[in-house]
Coordinates of N, CA and C in Angstrom, one line a residue:
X140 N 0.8 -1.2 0.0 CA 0.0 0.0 0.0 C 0.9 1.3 0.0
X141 N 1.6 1.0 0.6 CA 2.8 2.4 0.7 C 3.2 2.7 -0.5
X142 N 4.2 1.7 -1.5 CA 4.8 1.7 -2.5 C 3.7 1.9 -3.6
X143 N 2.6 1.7 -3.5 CA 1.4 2.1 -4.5 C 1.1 3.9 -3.9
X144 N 0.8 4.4 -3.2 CA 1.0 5.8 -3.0 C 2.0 6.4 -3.0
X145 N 3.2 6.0 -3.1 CA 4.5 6.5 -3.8 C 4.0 6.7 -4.8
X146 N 4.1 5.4 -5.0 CA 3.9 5.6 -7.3 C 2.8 6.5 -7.7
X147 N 1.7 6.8 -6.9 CA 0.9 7.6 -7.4 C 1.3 9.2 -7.8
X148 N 1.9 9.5 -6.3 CA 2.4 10.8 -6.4 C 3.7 10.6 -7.1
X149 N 4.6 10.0 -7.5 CA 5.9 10.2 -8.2 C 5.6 10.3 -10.0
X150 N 4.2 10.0 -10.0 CA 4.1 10.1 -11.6 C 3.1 10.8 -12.1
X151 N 2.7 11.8 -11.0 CA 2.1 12.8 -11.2 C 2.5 14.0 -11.2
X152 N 1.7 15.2 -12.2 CA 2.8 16.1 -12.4 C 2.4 17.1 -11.5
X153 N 3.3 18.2 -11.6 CA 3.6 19.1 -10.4 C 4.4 18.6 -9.4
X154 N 4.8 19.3 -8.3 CA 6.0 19.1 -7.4 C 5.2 18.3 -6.5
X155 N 6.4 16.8 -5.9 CA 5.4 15.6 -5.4 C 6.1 16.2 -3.9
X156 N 5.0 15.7 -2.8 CA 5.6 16.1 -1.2 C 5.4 14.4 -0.7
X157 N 6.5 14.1 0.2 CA 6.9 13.4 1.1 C 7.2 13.2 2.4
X158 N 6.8 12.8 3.7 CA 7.1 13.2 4.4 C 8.6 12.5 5.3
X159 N 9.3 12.7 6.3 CA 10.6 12.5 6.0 C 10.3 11.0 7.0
X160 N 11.0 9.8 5.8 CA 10.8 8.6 7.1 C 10.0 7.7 6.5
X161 N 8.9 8.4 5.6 CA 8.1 7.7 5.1 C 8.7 6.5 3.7
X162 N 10.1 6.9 3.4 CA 10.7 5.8 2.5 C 10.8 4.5 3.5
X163 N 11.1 4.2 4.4 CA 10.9 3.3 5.3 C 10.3 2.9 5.7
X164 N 8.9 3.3 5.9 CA 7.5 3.0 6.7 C 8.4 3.2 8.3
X165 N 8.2 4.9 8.1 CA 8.4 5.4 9.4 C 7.0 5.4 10.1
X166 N 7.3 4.7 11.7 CA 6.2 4.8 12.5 C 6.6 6.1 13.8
X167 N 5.7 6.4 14.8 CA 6.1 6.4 15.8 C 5.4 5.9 16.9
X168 N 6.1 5.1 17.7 CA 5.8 4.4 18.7 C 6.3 4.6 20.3
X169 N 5.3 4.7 20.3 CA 5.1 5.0 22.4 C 5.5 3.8 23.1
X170 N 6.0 4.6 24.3 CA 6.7 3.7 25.4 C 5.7 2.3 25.7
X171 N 4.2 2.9 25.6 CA 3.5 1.7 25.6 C 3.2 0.8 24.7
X172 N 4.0 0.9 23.9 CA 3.8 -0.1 22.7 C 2.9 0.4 21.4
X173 N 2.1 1.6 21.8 CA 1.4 2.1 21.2 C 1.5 3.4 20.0
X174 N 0.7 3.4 19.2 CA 1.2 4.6 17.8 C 0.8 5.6 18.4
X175 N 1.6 6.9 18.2 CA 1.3 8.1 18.4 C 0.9 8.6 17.0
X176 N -0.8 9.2 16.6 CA -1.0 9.5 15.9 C -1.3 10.9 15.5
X177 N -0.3 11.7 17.1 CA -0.3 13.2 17.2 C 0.9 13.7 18.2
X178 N 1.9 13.5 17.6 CA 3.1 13.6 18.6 C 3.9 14.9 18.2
X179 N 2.9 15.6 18.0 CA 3.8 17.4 17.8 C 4.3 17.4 19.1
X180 N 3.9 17.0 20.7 CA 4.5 17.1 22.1 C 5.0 15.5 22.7
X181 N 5.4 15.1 21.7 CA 6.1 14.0 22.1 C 7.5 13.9 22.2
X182 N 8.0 13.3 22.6 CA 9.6 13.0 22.9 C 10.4 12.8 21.6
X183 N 11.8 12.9 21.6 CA 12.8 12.7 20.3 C 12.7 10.8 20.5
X184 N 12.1 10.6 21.7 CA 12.2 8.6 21.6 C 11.4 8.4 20.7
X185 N 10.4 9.3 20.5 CA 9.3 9.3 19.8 C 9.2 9.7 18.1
X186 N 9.7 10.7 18.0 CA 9.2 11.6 16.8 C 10.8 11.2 15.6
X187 N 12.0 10.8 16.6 CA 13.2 10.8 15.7 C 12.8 9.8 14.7
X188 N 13.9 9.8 13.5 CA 13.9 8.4 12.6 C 14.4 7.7 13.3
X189 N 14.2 6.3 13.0 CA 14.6 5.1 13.4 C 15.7 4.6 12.1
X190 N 16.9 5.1 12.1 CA 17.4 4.7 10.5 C 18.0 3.2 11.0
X191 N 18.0 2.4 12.1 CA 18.3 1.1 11.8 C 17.0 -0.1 11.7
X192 N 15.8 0.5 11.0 CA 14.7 0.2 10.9 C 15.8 -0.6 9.2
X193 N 16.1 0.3 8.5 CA 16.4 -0.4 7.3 C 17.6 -1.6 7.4
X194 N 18.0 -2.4 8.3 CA 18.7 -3.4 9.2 C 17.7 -4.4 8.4
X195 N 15.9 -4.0 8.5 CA 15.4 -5.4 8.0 C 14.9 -5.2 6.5
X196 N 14.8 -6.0 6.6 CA 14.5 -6.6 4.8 C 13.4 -6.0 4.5
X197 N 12.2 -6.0 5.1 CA 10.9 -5.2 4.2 C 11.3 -3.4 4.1
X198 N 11.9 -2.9 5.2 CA 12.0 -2.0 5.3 C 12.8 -1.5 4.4
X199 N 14.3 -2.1 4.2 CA 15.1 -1.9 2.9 C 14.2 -1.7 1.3
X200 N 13.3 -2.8 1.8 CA 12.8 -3.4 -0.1 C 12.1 -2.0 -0.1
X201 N 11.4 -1.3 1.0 CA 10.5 0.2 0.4 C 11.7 1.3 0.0
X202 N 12.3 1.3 0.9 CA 13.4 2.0 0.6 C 14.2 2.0 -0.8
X203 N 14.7 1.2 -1.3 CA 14.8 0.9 -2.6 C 13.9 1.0 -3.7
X204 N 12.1 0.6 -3.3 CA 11.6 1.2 -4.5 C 11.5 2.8 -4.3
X205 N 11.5 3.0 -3.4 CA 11.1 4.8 -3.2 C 12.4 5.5 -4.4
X206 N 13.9 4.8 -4.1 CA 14.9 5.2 -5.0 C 15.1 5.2 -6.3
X207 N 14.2 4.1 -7.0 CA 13.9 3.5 -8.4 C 12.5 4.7 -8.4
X208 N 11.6 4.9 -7.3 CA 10.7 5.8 -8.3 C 11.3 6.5 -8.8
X209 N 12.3 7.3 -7.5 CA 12.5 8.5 -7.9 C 13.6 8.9 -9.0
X210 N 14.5 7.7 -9.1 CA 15.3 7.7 -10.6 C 14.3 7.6 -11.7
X211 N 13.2 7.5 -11.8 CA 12.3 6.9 -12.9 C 11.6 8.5 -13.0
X212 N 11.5 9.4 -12.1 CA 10.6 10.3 -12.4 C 11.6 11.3 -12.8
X213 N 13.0 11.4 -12.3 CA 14.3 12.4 -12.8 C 14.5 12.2 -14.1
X214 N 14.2 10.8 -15.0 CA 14.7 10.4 -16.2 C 13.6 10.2 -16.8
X215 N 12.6 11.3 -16.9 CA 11.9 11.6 -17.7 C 11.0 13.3 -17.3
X216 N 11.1 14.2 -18.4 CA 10.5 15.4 -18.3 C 9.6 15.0 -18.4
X217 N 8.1 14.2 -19.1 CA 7.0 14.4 -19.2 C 6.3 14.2 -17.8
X218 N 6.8 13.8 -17.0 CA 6.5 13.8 -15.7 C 6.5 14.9 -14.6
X219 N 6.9 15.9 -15.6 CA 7.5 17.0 -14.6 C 6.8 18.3 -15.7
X220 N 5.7 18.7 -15.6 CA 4.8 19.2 -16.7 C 4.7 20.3 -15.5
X221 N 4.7 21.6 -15.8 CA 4.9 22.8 -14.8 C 3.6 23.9 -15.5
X222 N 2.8 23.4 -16.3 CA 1.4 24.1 -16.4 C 0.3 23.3 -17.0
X223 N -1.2 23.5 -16.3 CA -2.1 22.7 -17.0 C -2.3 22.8 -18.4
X224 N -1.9 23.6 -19.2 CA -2.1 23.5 -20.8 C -1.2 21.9 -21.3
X225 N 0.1 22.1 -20.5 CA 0.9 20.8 -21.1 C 0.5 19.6 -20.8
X226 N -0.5 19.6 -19.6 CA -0.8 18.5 -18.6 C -1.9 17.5 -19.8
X227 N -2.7 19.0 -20.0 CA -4.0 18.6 -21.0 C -3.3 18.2 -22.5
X228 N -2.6 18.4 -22.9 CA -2.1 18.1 -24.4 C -1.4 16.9 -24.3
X229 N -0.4 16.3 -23.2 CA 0.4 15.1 -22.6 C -0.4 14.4 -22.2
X230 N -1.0 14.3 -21.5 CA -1.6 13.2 -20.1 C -3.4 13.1 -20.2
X231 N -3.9 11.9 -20.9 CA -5.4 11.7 -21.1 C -5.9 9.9 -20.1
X232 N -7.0 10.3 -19.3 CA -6.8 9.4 -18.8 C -7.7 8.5 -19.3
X233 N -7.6 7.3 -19.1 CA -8.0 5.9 -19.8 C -9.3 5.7 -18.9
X234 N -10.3 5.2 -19.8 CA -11.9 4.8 -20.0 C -12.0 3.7 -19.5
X235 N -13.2 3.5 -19.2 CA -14.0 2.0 -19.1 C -12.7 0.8 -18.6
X236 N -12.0 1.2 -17.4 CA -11.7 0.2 -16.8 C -12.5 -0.6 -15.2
X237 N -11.7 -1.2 -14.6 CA -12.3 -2.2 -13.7 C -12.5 -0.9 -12.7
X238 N -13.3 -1.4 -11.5 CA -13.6 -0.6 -10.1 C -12.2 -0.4 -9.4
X239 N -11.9 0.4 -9.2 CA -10.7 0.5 -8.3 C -9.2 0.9 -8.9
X240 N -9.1 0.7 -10.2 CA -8.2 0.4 -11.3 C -8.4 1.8 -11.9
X241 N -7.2 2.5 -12.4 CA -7.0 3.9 -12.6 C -5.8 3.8 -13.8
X242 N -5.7 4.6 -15.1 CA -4.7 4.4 -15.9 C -4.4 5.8 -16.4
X243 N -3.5 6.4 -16.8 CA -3.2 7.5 -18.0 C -2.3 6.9 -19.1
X244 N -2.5 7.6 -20.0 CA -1.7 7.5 -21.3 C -0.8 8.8 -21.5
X245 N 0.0 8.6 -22.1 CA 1.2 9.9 -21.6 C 2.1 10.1 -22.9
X246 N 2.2 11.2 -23.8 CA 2.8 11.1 -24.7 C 4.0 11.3 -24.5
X247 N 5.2 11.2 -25.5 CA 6.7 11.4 -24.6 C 7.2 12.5 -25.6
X248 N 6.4 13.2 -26.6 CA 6.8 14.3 -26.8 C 7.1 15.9 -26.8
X249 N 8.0 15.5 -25.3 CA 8.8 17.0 -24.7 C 10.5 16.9 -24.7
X250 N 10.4 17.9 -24.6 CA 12.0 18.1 -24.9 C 12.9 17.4 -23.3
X251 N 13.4 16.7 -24.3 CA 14.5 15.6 -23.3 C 13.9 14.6 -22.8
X252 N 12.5 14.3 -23.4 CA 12.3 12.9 -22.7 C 12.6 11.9 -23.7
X253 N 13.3 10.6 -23.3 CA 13.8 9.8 -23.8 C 12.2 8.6 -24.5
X254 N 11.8 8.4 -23.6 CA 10.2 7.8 -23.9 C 9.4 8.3 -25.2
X255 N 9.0 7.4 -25.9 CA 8.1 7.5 -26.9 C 6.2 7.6 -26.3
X256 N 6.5 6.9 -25.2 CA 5.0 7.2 -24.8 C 5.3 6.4 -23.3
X257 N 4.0 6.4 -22.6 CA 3.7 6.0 -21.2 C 2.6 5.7 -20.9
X258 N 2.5 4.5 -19.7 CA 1.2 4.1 -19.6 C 1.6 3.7 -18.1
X259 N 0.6 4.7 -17.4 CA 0.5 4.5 -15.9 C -0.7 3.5 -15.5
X260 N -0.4 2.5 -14.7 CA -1.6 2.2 -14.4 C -1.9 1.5 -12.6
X261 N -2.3 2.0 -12.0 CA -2.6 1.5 -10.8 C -4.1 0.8 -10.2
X262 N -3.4 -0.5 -9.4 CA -4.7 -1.5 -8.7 C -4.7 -1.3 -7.6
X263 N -6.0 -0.5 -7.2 CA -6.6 -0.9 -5.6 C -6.7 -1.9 -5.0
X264 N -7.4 -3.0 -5.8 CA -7.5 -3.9 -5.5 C -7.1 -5.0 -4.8
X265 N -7.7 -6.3 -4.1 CA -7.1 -7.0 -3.5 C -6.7 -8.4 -4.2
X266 N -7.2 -7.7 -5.6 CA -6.7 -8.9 -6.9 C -6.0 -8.8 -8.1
X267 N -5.5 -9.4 -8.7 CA -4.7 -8.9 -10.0 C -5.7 -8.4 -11.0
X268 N -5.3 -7.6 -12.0 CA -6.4 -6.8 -13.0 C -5.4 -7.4 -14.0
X269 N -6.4 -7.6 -14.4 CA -5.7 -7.1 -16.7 C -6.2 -6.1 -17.0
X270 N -5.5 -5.2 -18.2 CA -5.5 -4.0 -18.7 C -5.3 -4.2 -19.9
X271 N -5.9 -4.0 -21.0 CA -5.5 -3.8 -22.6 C -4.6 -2.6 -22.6
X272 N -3.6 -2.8 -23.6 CA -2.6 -1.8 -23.7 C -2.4 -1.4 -24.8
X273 N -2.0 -0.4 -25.1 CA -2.0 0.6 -26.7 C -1.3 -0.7 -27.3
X274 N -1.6 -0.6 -29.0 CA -0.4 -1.4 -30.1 C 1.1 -1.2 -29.5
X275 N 2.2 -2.6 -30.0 CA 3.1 -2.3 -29.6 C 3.5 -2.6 -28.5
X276 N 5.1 -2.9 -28.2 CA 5.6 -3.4 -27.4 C 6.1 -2.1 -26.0
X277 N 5.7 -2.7 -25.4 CA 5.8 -1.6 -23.7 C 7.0 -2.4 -22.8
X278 N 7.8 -1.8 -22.3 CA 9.0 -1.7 -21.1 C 8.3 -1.4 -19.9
X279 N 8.6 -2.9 -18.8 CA 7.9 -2.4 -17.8 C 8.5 -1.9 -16.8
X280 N 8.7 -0.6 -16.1 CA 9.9 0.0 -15.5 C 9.3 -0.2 -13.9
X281 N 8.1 -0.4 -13.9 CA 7.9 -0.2 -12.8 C 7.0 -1.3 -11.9
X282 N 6.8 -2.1 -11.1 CA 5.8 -3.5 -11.0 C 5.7 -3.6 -9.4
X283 N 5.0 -4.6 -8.8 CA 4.6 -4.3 -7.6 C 5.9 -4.5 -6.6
X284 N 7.0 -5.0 -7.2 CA 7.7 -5.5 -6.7 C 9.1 -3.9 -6.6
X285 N 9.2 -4.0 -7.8 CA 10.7 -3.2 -8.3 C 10.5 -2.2 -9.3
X286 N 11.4 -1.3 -9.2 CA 10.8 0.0 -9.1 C 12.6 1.0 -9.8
X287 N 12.3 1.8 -10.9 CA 13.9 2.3 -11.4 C 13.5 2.4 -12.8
X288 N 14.7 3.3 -13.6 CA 14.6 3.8 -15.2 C 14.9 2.4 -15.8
X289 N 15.1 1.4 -15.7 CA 15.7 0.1 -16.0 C 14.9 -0.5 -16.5
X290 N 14.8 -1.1 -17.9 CA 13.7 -1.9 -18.3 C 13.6 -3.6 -17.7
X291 N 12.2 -4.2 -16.8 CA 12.1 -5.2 -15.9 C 11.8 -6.2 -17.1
X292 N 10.9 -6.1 -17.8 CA 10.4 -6.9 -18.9 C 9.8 -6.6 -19.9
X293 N 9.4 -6.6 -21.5 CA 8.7 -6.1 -22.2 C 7.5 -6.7 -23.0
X294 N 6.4 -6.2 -22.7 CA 5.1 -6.5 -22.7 C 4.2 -6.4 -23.9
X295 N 2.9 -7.1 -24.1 CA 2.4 -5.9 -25.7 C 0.8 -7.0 -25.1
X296 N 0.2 -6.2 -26.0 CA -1.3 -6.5 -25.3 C -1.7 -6.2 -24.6
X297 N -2.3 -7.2 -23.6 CA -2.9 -7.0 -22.2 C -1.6 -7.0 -20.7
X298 N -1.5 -6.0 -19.8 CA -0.9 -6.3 -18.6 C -1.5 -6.8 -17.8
X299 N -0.5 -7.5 -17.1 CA -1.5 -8.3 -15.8 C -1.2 -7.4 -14.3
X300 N -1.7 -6.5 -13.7 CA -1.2 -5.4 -12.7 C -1.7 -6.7 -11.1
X301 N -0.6 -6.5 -10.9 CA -0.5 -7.0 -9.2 C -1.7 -6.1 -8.5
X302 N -2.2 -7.2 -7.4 CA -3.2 -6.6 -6.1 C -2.4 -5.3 -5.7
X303 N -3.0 -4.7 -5.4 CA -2.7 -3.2 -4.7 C -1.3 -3.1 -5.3
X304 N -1.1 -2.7 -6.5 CA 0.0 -1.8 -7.1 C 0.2 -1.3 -8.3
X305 N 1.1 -0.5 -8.6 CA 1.3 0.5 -9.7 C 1.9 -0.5 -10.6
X306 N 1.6 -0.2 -12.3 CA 2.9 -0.9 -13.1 C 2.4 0.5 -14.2
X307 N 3.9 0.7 -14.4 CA 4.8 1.6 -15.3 C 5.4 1.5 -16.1
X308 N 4.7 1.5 -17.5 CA 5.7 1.0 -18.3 C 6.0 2.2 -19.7
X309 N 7.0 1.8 -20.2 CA 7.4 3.2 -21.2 C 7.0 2.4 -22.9
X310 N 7.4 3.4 -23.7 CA 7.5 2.7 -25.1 C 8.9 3.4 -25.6
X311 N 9.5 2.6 -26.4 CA 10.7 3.3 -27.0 C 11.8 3.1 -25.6
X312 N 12.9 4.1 -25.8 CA 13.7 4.2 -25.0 C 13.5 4.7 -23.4
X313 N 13.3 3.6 -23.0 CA 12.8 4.3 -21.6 C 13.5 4.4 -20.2
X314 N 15.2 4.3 -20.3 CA 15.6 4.0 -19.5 C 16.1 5.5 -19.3
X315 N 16.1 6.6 -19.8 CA 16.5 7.7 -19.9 C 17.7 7.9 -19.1
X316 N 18.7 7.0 -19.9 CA 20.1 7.0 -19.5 C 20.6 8.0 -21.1
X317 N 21.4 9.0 -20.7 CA 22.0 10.1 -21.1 C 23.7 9.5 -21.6
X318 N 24.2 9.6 -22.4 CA 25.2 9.2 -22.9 C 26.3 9.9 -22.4
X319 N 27.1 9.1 -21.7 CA 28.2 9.3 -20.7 C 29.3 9.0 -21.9
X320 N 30.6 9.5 -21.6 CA 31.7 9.8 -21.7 C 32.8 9.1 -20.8
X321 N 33.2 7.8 -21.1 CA 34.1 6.7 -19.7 C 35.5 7.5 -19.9
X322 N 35.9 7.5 -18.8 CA 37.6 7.9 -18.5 C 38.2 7.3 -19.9
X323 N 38.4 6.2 -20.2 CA 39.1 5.2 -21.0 C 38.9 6.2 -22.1
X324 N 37.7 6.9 -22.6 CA 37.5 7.3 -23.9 C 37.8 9.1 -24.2
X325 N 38.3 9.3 -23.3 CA 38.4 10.6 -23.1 C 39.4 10.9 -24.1
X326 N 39.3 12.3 -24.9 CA 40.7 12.8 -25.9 C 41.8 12.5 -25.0
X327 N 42.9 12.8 -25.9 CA 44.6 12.9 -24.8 C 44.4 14.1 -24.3
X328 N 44.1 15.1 -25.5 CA 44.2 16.1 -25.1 C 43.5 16.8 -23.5
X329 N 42.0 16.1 -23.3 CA 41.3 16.4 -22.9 C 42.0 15.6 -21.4
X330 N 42.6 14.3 -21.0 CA 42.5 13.6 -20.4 C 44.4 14.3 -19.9
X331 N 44.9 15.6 -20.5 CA 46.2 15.9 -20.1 C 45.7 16.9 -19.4
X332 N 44.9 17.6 -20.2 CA 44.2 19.1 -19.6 C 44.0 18.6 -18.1
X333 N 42.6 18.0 -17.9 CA 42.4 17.6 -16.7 C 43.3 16.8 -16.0
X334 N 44.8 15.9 -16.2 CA 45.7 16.0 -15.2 C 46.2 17.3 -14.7
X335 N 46.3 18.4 -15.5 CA 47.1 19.1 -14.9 C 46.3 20.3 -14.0
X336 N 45.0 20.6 -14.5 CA 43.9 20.6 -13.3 C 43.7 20.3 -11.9
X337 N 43.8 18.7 -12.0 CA 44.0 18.1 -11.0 C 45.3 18.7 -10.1
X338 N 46.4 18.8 -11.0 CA 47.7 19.0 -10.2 C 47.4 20.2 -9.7
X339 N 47.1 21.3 -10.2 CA 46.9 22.8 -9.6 C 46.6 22.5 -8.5
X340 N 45.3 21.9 -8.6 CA 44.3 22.1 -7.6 C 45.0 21.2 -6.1
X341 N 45.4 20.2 -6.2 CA 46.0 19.4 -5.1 C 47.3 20.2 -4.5
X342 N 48.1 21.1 -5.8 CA 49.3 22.1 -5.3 C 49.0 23.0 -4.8
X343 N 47.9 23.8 -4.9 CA 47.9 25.2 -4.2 C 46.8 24.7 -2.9
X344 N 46.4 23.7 -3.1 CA 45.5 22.9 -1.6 C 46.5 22.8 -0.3
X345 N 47.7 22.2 -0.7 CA 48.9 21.9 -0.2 C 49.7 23.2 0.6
X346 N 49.6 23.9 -0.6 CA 50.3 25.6 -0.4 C 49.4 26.7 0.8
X347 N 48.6 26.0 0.8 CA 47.1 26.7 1.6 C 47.6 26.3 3.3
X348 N 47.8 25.1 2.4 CA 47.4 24.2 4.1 C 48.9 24.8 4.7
X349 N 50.0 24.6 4.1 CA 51.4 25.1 4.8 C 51.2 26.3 5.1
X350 N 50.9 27.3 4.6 CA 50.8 28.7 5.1 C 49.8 28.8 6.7
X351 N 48.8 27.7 6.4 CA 48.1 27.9 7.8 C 48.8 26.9 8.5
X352 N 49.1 26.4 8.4 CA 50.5 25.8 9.4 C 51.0 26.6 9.8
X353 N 51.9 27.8 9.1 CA 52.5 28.0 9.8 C 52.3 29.4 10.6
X354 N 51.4 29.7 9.8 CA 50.6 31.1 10.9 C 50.6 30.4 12.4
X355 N 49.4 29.2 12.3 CA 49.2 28.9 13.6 C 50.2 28.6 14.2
X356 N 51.6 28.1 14.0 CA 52.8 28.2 14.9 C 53.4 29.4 15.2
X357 N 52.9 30.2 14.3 CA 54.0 31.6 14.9 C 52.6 32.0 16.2
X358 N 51.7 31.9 16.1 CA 50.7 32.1 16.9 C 51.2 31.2 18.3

């Protein structure tokens, strides 16, 4: 349930809010064993994070998809639409599905998105849904499980969406990985420049540090 209200707000446009803790399934819990479900005057035993909560395994696995949303929503602009004129010309939402079951269609033509198109779809439900899906083969980036710009599997037809969860999937290039530049490949030229860069910078770091040496000794 958590990791499906992630996904809701991380793939919706405008600025998403979070509260801090909640990657974890931050609780707070009273000396009695019990939830404080209003602890503005409660203790730091109370109100702190618990960061060795992620020590266990379920708590890690939210934590990790919270990280994959949020690489998935950085590696694509059409998710990040900053007026309703673009919202309405991008983002139309899908008809005549099941009770509970919610979908949009998302076109991927804005500048810098890697995506040819998108199809959000989330289950309430306490059962798996099928969903007919546009023509064409779909990248599932996102599933009840696992969550990231990384394509999980690729789909065409109908999806089968897990009990209570989001599945995400792109068309085209959807890993919105940006073409990097490896050390190995770098010009000479470029790869001398930046040694000697480096050298400045570590020699006058050096020249810094001895002068305040030696201030503080004549001090």
């Amino acid at each position: 349930m958590n990791n499906l209200a992630a996904a809701i707000y991380m793939t919706a446009e405008g600025v998403p809010f979070m509260q801090a803790g909640e990657e974890f399934l931050r609780s707070k819990v009273k000396a009695d064993g019990g939830l404080d479900e209003n602890s503005y005057a409660s203790p730091d035993s109370v109100n702190s994070l618990k960061w060795s909560n992620l020590e266990d395994e379920q708590y890690q696995n939210v934590y990790q998809y919270y990280k994959g949303l949020i690489a998935f929503r950085k590696a694509h602009p059409v998710l990040r639409l900053d007026n309703a004129e673009d919202v309405k010309a991008h983002v139309t939402p899908v008809e005549d599905l099941d009770d509970n079951v919610v979908a949009f269609a998302i076109t991927g033509d804005v500048d810098g998105e890697t995506a040819d198109g998108m199809y959000v779809i989330f289950n309430a439900n306490n059962e798996k849904k099928e969903v007919t899906l546009p023509e064409g083969n779909w990248n599932v980036c996102i599933n009840d499980t696992l969550a990231g710009k990384d394509t999980i599997e690729t789909i065409s037809g109908t999806a089968e969406v897990a009990p209570v969860s989001a599945l995400i999937l792109v068309k085209g290039d959807g890993n919105g990985s940006t073409a990097v530049v490896s050390a190995g490949t770098l010009p000479a030229w470029m790869a001398y420049v930046f040694t000697i860069l480096v050298a400045v910078v570590i020699g006058a770091c050096s020249v810094w540090s001895q002068k305040k040496a030696g201030k503080a000794g004549r001090k």
